[in-house]
Coordinates of C-alpha atoms and ligand atoms in Angstrom, one line a residue:
X1362 CA -41.6 7.5 -29.0
X1363 CA -41.4 9.8 -32.0
X1364 CA -40.5 7.5 -34.9
X1365 CA -38.3 10.1 -36.6
X1366 CA -36.1 9.9 -33.5
X1367 CA -35.8 6.1 -33.4
X1368 CA -33.5 4.3 -35.8
X1369 CA -34.6 0.8 -36.5
X1370 CA -33.0 -2.1 -34.7
X1371 CA -32.8 -4.4 -37.8
X1372 CA -31.1 -2.4 -40.6
X1373 CA -27.4 -2.7 -39.9
X1374 CA -26.9 -5.7 -42.3
X1375 CA -28.0 -3.4 -45.1
X1376 CA -25.9 -0.5 -46.4
X1377 CA -22.7 -0.2 -44.3
X1378 CA -23.0 3.4 -43.6
X1379 CA -20.5 4.0 -40.8
X1380 CA -21.9 7.4 -39.9
X1381 CA -25.4 6.1 -39.6
X1382 CA -26.8 6.7 -36.1
X1383 CA -27.3 3.4 -34.4
X1384 CA -29.8 2.6 -31.7
X1385 CA -27.7 1.8 -28.5
X1386 CA -29.2 -1.7 -28.4
X1387 CA -28.1 -2.4 -32.0
X1388 CA -24.6 -0.9 -31.3
X1389 CA -24.3 -3.2 -28.3
X1390 CA -25.3 -6.2 -30.4
X1391 CA -22.6 -5.4 -32.9
X1392 CA -20.0 -5.2 -30.1
X1393 CA -21.1 -8.5 -28.6
X1394 CA -20.9 -10.2 -32.0
X1395 CA -17.2 -9.4 -32.0
X1396 CA -16.5 -10.4 -28.4
X1397 CA -15.5 -14.0 -27.7
X1398 CA -14.4 -15.7 -24.4
X1399 CA -10.7 -15.7 -23.8
X1400 CA -8.5 -18.7 -23.1
X1401 CA -8.3 -20.4 -19.7
X1402 CA -5.4 -20.4 -17.2
X1403 CA -4.8 -22.3 -14.0
X1404 CA -4.0 -20.2 -11.0
X1405 CA -3.7 -20.8 -7.2
X1406 CA -7.1 -20.7 -5.5
X1407 CA -5.7 -18.0 -3.1
X1408 CA -5.5 -15.7 -6.1
X1409 CA -8.8 -16.6 -7.7
X1410 CA -11.2 -14.2 -5.9
X1411 CA -13.5 -12.4 -8.5
X1412 CA -12.2 -14.5 -11.3
X1413 CA -14.5 -16.5 -13.6
X1414 CA -14.6 -20.3 -13.3
X1415 CA -13.7 -22.1 -16.5
X1416 CA -15.1 -25.6 -15.8
X1417 CA -18.3 -26.9 -14.3
X1418 CA -17.6 -27.9 -10.7
X1419 CA -19.0 -31.2 -9.6
X1420 CA -18.9 -32.5 -6.0
X1421 CA -16.5 -35.5 -5.9
X1422 CA -17.2 -36.3 -2.3
X1423 CA -20.1 -36.1 0.1
X1424 CA -20.0 -33.3 2.6
X1425 CA -19.8 -33.7 5.5
X1426 CA -17.8 -36.8 4.9
X1427 CA -18.8 -38.2 8.3
X1428 CA -21.9 -37.7 10.5
X1429 CA -21.0 -34.5 12.4
X1430 CA -22.3 -33.1 15.6
X1431 CA -24.0 -29.7 15.2
X1432 CA -23.9 -28.9 18.9
X1433 CA -21.6 -29.2 21.8
X1434 CA -23.0 -32.0 24.0
X1435 CA -23.1 -35.7 24.5
X1436 CA -23.3 -38.4 21.8
X1437 CA -25.8 -41.0 23.0
X1438 CA -28.1 -43.9 21.9
X1439 CA -31.4 -42.1 21.4
X1440 CA -33.5 -45.1 22.6
X1441 CA -31.4 -45.5 25.8
X1442 CA -33.6 -45.0 28.9
X1443 CA -30.8 -45.1 31.5
X1444 CA -31.2 -42.4 34.2
X1445 CA -27.5 -41.5 33.8
X1446 CA -24.7 -42.6 31.5
X1447 CA -21.0 -43.1 32.0
X1448 CA -18.9 -40.7 30.0
X1449 CA -16.5 -43.0 28.2
X1450 CA -14.5 -40.4 26.1
X1451 CA -14.2 -36.9 24.7
X1452 CA -14.6 -36.5 20.9
X1453 CA -13.3 -33.2 19.7
X1454 CA -13.4 -31.9 16.1
X1455 CA -10.6 -33.3 13.9
X1456 CA -9.4 -36.1 16.2
X1457 CA -11.5 -39.2 15.9
X1458 CA -11.2 -41.5 18.9
X1459 CA -11.7 -45.2 19.0
X1460 CA -14.9 -45.7 21.2
X1461 CA -18.3 -47.1 20.7
X1462 CA -21.3 -45.7 22.4
X1463 CA -23.7 -48.3 23.9
X1464 CA -26.7 -48.0 26.2
X1465 CA -25.6 -46.6 29.5
X1466 CA -22.7 -44.7 28.0
X1467 CA -22.1 -41.3 26.4
X1468 CA -19.3 -39.5 24.7
X1469 CA -18.7 -35.8 25.3
X1470 CA -18.6 -34.2 21.8
X1471 CA -17.9 -30.8 20.3
X1472 CA -19.5 -29.1 17.3
X1473 CA -18.1 -30.5 14.0
X1474 CA -16.7 -33.6 15.5
X1475 CA -17.5 -37.1 14.1
X1476 CA -20.3 -38.8 15.9
X1477 CA -18.8 -42.1 17.3
X1478 CA -20.1 -45.4 16.2
X1479 CA -23.1 -46.6 18.2
X1480 CA -24.4 -43.1 18.9
X1481 CA -27.4 -41.8 16.9
X1482 CA -28.1 -38.5 18.6
X1483 CA -26.3 -35.6 20.3
X1484 CA -27.9 -34.0 23.4
X1485 CA -26.9 -30.4 23.7
X1486 CA -24.8 -29.6 26.7
X1487 CA -27.4 -27.1 28.0
X1488 CA -29.8 -30.1 28.6
X1489 CA -27.3 -32.1 30.6
X1490 CA -25.8 -32.2 34.0
X1491 CA -22.3 -33.6 34.6
X1492 CA -21.8 -35.6 37.8
X1493 CA -18.2 -36.9 38.3
X1494 CA -17.7 -39.2 35.3
X1495 CA -21.4 -39.5 34.5
X1496 CA -23.9 -37.4 32.7
X1497 CA -27.6 -36.9 33.4
X1498 CA -29.9 -35.9 30.6
X1499 CA -32.7 -33.4 31.4
X1500 CA -34.7 -33.8 28.3
X1501 CA -38.1 -35.3 27.7
X1502 CA -37.2 -37.5 24.7
X1503 CA -34.1 -37.9 22.5
X1504 CA -34.9 -38.2 18.8
X1505 CA -32.7 -40.4 16.6
X1506 CA -30.6 -38.1 14.4
X1507 CA -31.0 -35.1 16.8
X1508 CA -28.2 -32.5 16.3
X1509 CA -26.3 -34.7 13.8
X1510 CA -25.6 -33.6 10.2
X1511 CA -25.6 -36.8 8.3
X1512 CA -23.0 -37.7 5.6
X1513 CA -23.8 -35.7 2.4
X1514 CA -26.2 -33.3 4.1
X1515 CA -24.5 -30.2 2.6
X1516 CA -23.2 -31.6 -0.6
X1517 CA -23.9 -34.9 -2.4
X1518 CA -21.2 -36.5 -4.5
X1519 CA -22.1 -35.8 -8.2
X1520 CA -24.0 -32.6 -7.5
X1521 CA -23.3 -30.0 -10.2
X1522 CA -22.5 -27.1 -7.9
X1523 CA -21.0 -24.3 -10.0
X1524 CA -21.3 -24.0 -13.8
X1525 CA -18.5 -22.7 -15.9
X1526 CA -18.8 -18.9 -16.1
X1527 CA -19.5 -18.4 -12.4
X1528 CA -17.9 -15.4 -10.9
X1529 CA -15.9 -16.5 -7.8
X1530 CA -17.2 -14.4 -5.0
X1531 CA -16.8 -15.3 -1.3
X1532 CA -19.4 -18.1 -1.2
X1533 CA -18.4 -19.5 -4.6
X1534 CA -14.6 -19.6 -3.9
X1535 CA -15.3 -21.1 -0.5
X1536 CA -17.2 -23.9 -2.2
X1537 CA -14.3 -24.4 -4.7
X1538 CA -12.0 -24.8 -1.7
X1539 CA -14.3 -27.2 0.1
X1540 CA -14.3 -29.4 -3.0
X1541 CA -10.5 -29.6 -2.8
X1542 CA -9.9 -27.8 -6.1
X1543 CA -6.6 -25.9 -6.0
X1544 CA -5.2 -24.7 -8.4
X1545 CA -8.3 -23.8 -10.3
X1546 CA -9.0 -23.2 -14.0
X1547 CA -10.4 -19.7 -14.7
X1548 CA -10.8 -17.5 -17.8
X1549 CA -7.9 -15.3 -18.6
X1550 CA -8.7 -11.7 -17.7
X1551 CA -9.0 -9.2 -20.6
X1552 CA -5.8 -7.2 -21.1
X1553 CA -6.7 -3.6 -21.7
X1554 CA -4.9 -0.5 -22.7
X1555 CA -6.3 2.9 -22.0
X1556 CA -5.2 6.0 -23.9
X1557 CA -6.3 9.6 -23.3
X1558 CA -5.9 11.9 -26.2
X1559 CA -5.7 15.7 -26.2
X1560 CA -2.9 18.2 -25.9
X1561 CA -4.9 20.1 -23.2
X1562 CA -4.4 17.2 -20.8
X1563 CA -1.9 17.2 -17.9
X1564 CA -1.2 14.7 -15.1
X1565 CA -3.2 15.1 -11.9
X1566 CA -0.1 16.0 -9.9
X1567 CA 0.9 18.7 -12.4
X1568 CA 0.1 22.4 -12.0
X1569 CA -2.4 23.7 -14.5
X1570 CA -0.8 26.0 -17.2
X1571 CA -3.1 28.2 -19.3
X1572 CA -5.5 26.2 -21.5
X1573 CA -4.8 22.9 -19.7
X1574 CA -7.1 20.6 -17.8
X1575 CA -6.3 17.4 -15.8
X1576 CA -6.8 14.0 -17.4
X1577 CA -9.6 12.4 -15.5
X1578 CA -10.8 9.8 -18.0
X1579 CA -7.8 7.6 -17.7
X1580 CA -8.4 7.2 -14.0
X1581 CA -12.2 6.8 -14.3
X1582 CA -11.7 4.2 -17.0
X1583 CA -9.0 2.3 -15.1
X1584 CA -11.4 2.0 -12.1
X1585 CA -14.3 0.9 -14.3
X1586 CA -12.0 -1.7 -15.9
X1587 CA -10.9 -3.1 -12.6
X1588 CA -14.5 -3.3 -11.5
X1589 CA -15.3 -5.0 -14.8
X1590 CA -12.8 -7.7 -14.2
X1591 CA -10.1 -6.5 -16.7
X1592 CA -6.4 -6.2 -16.2
X1593 CA -5.1 -2.7 -17.2
X1594 CA -1.8 -3.5 -18.8
X1595 CA -1.1 0.0 -20.0
X1596 CA -2.5 3.5 -19.4
X1597 CA -1.2 6.7 -20.7
X1598 CA -1.7 9.7 -22.9
X1599 CA -1.3 10.0 -26.6
X1600 CA -0.2 13.1 -28.5
X1601 CA -2.5 15.2 -30.7
X1602 CA -0.3 14.2 -33.7
X1603 CA -1.7 11.7 -36.2
X1604 CA 1.5 9.7 -36.9
X1605 CA 2.7 9.6 -33.3
X1606 CA -0.8 8.6 -32.1
X1607 CA -1.1 5.9 -34.8
X1608 CA 2.2 4.5 -33.7
X1609 CA 1.1 4.3 -30.1
X1610 CA -2.2 2.7 -31.1
X1611 CA -0.6 0.1 -33.3
X1612 CA 1.6 -1.0 -30.4
X1613 CA -1.3 -1.1 -28.0
X1614 CA -3.4 -3.2 -30.4
X1615 CA -0.5 -5.7 -30.7
X1616 CA -0.4 -6.2 -26.9
X1617 CA -4.0 -6.0 -25.8
X1618 CA -7.4 -7.7 -26.0
X1619 CA -9.1 -4.4 -25.7
X1620 CA -7.9 -0.9 -26.5
X1621 CA -9.8 2.1 -25.2
X1622 CA -9.2 5.7 -26.3
X1623 CA -10.9 8.8 -25.0
X1624 CA -11.2 12.1 -26.9
X1625 CA -10.5 12.9 -30.5
X1626 CA -13.6 11.4 -32.1
X1627 CA -15.6 14.6 -32.9
X1628 CA -15.2 17.0 -35.7
X1629 CA -12.3 19.1 -34.5
X1630 CA -9.0 19.7 -36.3
X1631 CA -7.1 17.4 -34.0
X1632 CA -9.7 14.6 -33.8
X1633 CA -7.5 12.0 -35.4
X1634 CA -8.9 8.8 -33.8
X1635 CA -11.5 8.3 -36.6
X1636 CA -8.9 8.6 -39.4
X1637 CA -6.4 6.3 -37.5
X1638 CA -9.0 3.6 -36.9
X1639 CA -10.0 3.8 -40.6
X1640 CA -6.4 3.1 -41.5
X1641 CA -5.5 0.5 -38.8
X1642 CA -8.7 -1.4 -38.1
X1643 CA -12.1 -2.4 -39.4
X1644 CA -14.6 0.2 -38.1
X1645 CA -18.1 -1.1 -37.3
X1646 CA -19.8 2.0 -36.2
X1647 CA -19.1 5.6 -35.3
X1648 CA -22.2 7.2 -34.0
X1649 CA -24.9 6.0 -31.5
X1650 CA -28.3 7.6 -31.0
X1651 CA -27.6 8.5 -27.4
X1652 CA -26.9 11.3 -25.0
X1653 CA -24.3 11.8 -23.8
X1654 CA -21.7 10.2 -26.1
X1655 CA -23.1 10.2 -29.6
X1656 CA -19.7 9.9 -31.4
X1657 CA -18.5 6.5 -30.2
X1658 CA -16.2 4.5 -32.5
X1659 CA -16.1 0.7 -32.4
X1660 CA -13.5 -1.1 -34.5
X1661 CA -11.6 -4.4 -34.5
X1662 CA -8.3 -5.8 -35.5
X1663 CA -8.7 -9.6 -35.5
X1664 CA -10.1 -10.4 -32.1
X1665 CA -8.9 -7.1 -30.6
X1666 CA -11.8 -4.8 -29.7
X1667 CA -11.1 -1.0 -30.0
X1668 CA -13.4 1.6 -28.5
X1669 CA -12.9 5.3 -29.4
X1670 CA -14.9 7.0 -26.6
X1671 CA -15.7 10.7 -26.6
X1672 CA -13.6 12.9 -24.4
X1673 CA -16.2 14.4 -22.1
X1674 CA -15.9 12.5 -18.8
X1675 CA -19.5 11.5 -18.5
X1676 CA -19.8 10.5 -22.2
X1677 CA -16.7 8.3 -21.7
X1678 CA -18.1 6.5 -18.7
X1679 CA -21.6 6.1 -20.1
X1680 CA -20.1 4.6 -23.3
X1681 CA -18.0 2.3 -21.1
X1682 CA -21.0 1.2 -19.2
X1683 CA -23.2 0.5 -22.2
X1684 CA -20.7 -1.2 -24.5
X1685 CA -17.4 -2.0 -22.9
X1686 CA -18.5 -3.5 -19.6
X1687 CA -20.7 -6.1 -21.4
X1688 CA -17.9 -6.9 -23.9
X1689 CA -15.5 -7.5 -21.0
X1690 CA -18.0 -9.8 -19.4
X1691 CA -18.1 -11.9 -22.5
X1692 CA -14.3 -11.9 -22.9
X1693 CA -14.1 -13.0 -19.2
X1694 CA -16.4 -15.9 -19.8
X1695 CA -19.1 -14.6 -17.5
X1696 CA -22.6 -16.2 -17.7
X1697 CA -24.3 -13.0 -16.6
X1698 CA -23.6 -10.1 -18.8
X1699 CA -26.3 -7.5 -18.3
X1700 CA -27.1 -5.2 -15.4
X1701 CA -30.7 -5.3 -14.1
X1702 CA -33.1 -3.1 -16.0
X1703 CA -36.0 -2.0 -13.8
X1704 CA -38.9 0.4 -13.8
X1705 CA -38.5 3.5 -11.6
X1706 CA -40.7 6.4 -10.7
X1707 CA -39.4 9.9 -11.2
X1708 CA -39.2 11.9 -8.1
X1709 CA -39.3 15.2 -10.0
X1710 CA -39.8 16.7 -13.5
X1711 CA -37.0 16.1 -16.0
X1712 CA -36.6 18.0 -19.3
X1713 CA -37.4 16.5 -22.7
X1714 CA -34.7 15.0 -24.9
X1715 CA -34.1 14.5 -28.6
X1716 CA -31.9 11.4 -28.2
X1717 CA -32.1 8.4 -25.8
X1718 CA -30.7 10.0 -22.8
X1719 CA -28.9 8.1 -20.0
X1720 CA -29.4 10.3 -17.0
X1721 CA -27.4 9.6 -13.9
X1722 CA -29.7 9.1 -10.9
X1723 CA -29.9 7.9 -7.3
X1724 CA -32.5 5.2 -7.0
X1725 CA -34.0 4.4 -3.6
X1726 CA -36.3 1.5 -2.6
X1727 CA -39.1 2.1 -0.1
X1728 CA -40.3 -0.7 2.1
X1729 CA -42.8 -1.9 -0.5
X1730 CA -39.9 -2.2 -3.1
X1731 CA -41.1 0.8 -5.0
X1732 CA -38.0 2.4 -6.7
X1733 CA -37.9 6.2 -6.7
X1734 CA -35.3 8.0 -8.9
X1735 CA -33.8 11.4 -8.3
X1736 CA -31.4 12.7 -10.9
X1737 CA -28.1 14.1 -10.0
X1738 CA -28.7 17.7 -11.2
X1739 CA -27.3 19.2 -14.4
X1740 CA -26.7 16.4 -16.8
X1741 CA -24.1 18.1 -19.0
X1742 CA -21.6 15.5 -20.4
X1743 CA -18.7 17.5 -19.1
X1744 CA -20.0 17.5 -15.5
X1745 CA -18.4 14.4 -13.9
X1746 CA -20.0 15.4 -10.6
X1747 CA -23.3 14.2 -12.2
X1748 CA -22.0 10.6 -12.0
X1749 CA -20.7 10.8 -8.5
X1750 CA -22.9 8.7 -6.1
X1751 CA -25.2 7.7 -9.0
X1752 CA -26.4 4.1 -8.8
X1753 CA -28.5 4.1 -11.9
X1754 CA -28.7 5.3 -15.5
X1755 CA -32.2 6.3 -16.4
X1756 CA -33.1 5.5 -20.0
X1757 CA -35.1 8.5 -21.1
X1758 CA -36.7 8.0 -24.6
X1759 CA -36.8 11.0 -26.9
X1760 CA -40.0 13.1 -26.8
X1761 CA -41.0 16.7 -27.1
X1762 CA -42.6 17.2 -23.6
X1763 CA -40.9 17.2 -20.3
X1764 CA -41.2 14.1 -18.1
X1765 CA -43.3 14.7 -15.0
X1766 CA -42.8 13.7 -11.4
X1767 CA -44.5 10.3 -10.9
X1768 CA -43.9 9.1 -14.4
X1769 CA -42.3 5.7 -14.7
X1770 CA -39.2 5.2 -16.8
X1771 CA -36.6 2.4 -17.3
X1772 CA -33.4 2.4 -15.4
X1773 CA -30.2 0.4 -15.6
X1774 CA -29.1 -0.4 -12.0
X1775 CA -25.3 0.1 -11.6
X1776 CA -25.4 -0.7 -7.9
X1777 CA -28.2 -1.9 -5.6
X1778 CA -30.9 0.7 -4.7
X1779 CA -30.3 2.7 -1.6
X1780 CA -32.7 2.6 1.3
X1781 CA -35.5 5.2 1.4
X1782 CA -34.1 8.5 2.7
Ligands
AMP728 P1 -12.8 15.6 -27.5 O1 -13.7 14.4 -27.5 O2 -11.4 15.3 -27.6 O3 -13.3 16.7 -28.4 O4 -13.0 16.2 -26.0 C1 -14.3 16.7 -25.5 C2 -14.1 17.3 -24.2 O5 -13.6 16.4 -23.2 C3 -13.1 18.5 -24.2 O6 -13.5 19.5 -23.4 C4 -11.8 17.9 -23.6 O7 -11.0 18.8 -23.0 C5 -12.4 16.9 -22.6 N1 -11.5 15.8 -22.4 C6 -11.0 15.0 -23.4 N2 -10.2 14.1 -22.8 C7 -10.3 14.2 -21.5 C8 -9.7 13.5 -20.4 N3 -8.9 12.4 -20.6 N4 -10.0 13.9 -19.1 C9 -10.9 15.0 -19.0 N5 -11.4 15.6 -19.9 C10 -11.2 15.3 -21.2
MG729 MG1 -9.6 16.2 -27.9

């Protein structure tokens, strides 16, 4: 990497020059220093999917709580050599009956049912023949414990199963249910306000008058927020008027854990966000050494995080991905914050860059696990189409020569690699 292009990672504690270009890793560090897990709340388990567990979850009982049949068949005494056995009952799941299996007897049993006392094996029904009220076993030898899940086989009382900070996906929430925890304590979700700025913006359903474009950032950011575990409490458009915009922002800051604006952070006449943040908040940085999205403001008011994203749709989403998504993960109490960073092989040449460039790409894995990256065409920051279908951001370091097909570069995986085409 050309040293003149690479600001040092370790200098931000020195002069507080807000317009200094920060390395993206340093900018992220500063954001994370200001992000703290939110409080807990107790909610019904049925509403807890994709929430983050607030407490370590310990098994309070053995599971299964009784020896359970793993097959439909007959519960028997394994060492019993009788040529046939009298069927003395039917044991279905959920309804224990009062019988004891002894040599010469068997109990018909279904999967998941408790194995009756006396029995120490279940012979699968496929290996038996039923004759009147007797059963004949067509099997060489019956092993003790055969087709029985003993007490505590799946979970042992005292097992530490899920640590606090676990995201409750299908398996995790199922485990919470099987431990009998309902309601469940989770981290509160970050409450986020999203504000688009720019007098050129109209609503998607509105016709376009001259000079107008449709607001896309608000919808992109709302989707990214939902995927990032946040609750969008307010989303709207701010006027290109400093006082009115400041009033809206002040109100949003009072109500939110995170406030995100897009647009109005460059050098134009109506780019008021910078000035407003200077007045309302403590600004931590304004510019990041990256492409797209160099002008990116980060400020705080108390624990409220405020991100002033640039207006270009790709810049806004890249800024969200690099700085806001990890911050939301910390606020949400998540243990895992980062996306995987992997090495990928470029499928084609890509032009040189003078800043760390986050190129949108489709990464495919071949059968050997080699990851091949194809970029999504023209990487202009206005071209939202360049983010459509992308599952990775390539991290292209600055240098003077083009990158060649076959070169290996770093990539942030946003979604799993696709299969080879
Ligand atoms: P700005 O950062 O305000 O200078 O805006 C940079 C570019 O992004 C301009 O071309 C804006 O029209 C465009 N832009 C700003 N906000 C939005 C938005 N919410 N949706 C789509 N494009 C936007
Ligand atoms: Mg603008």
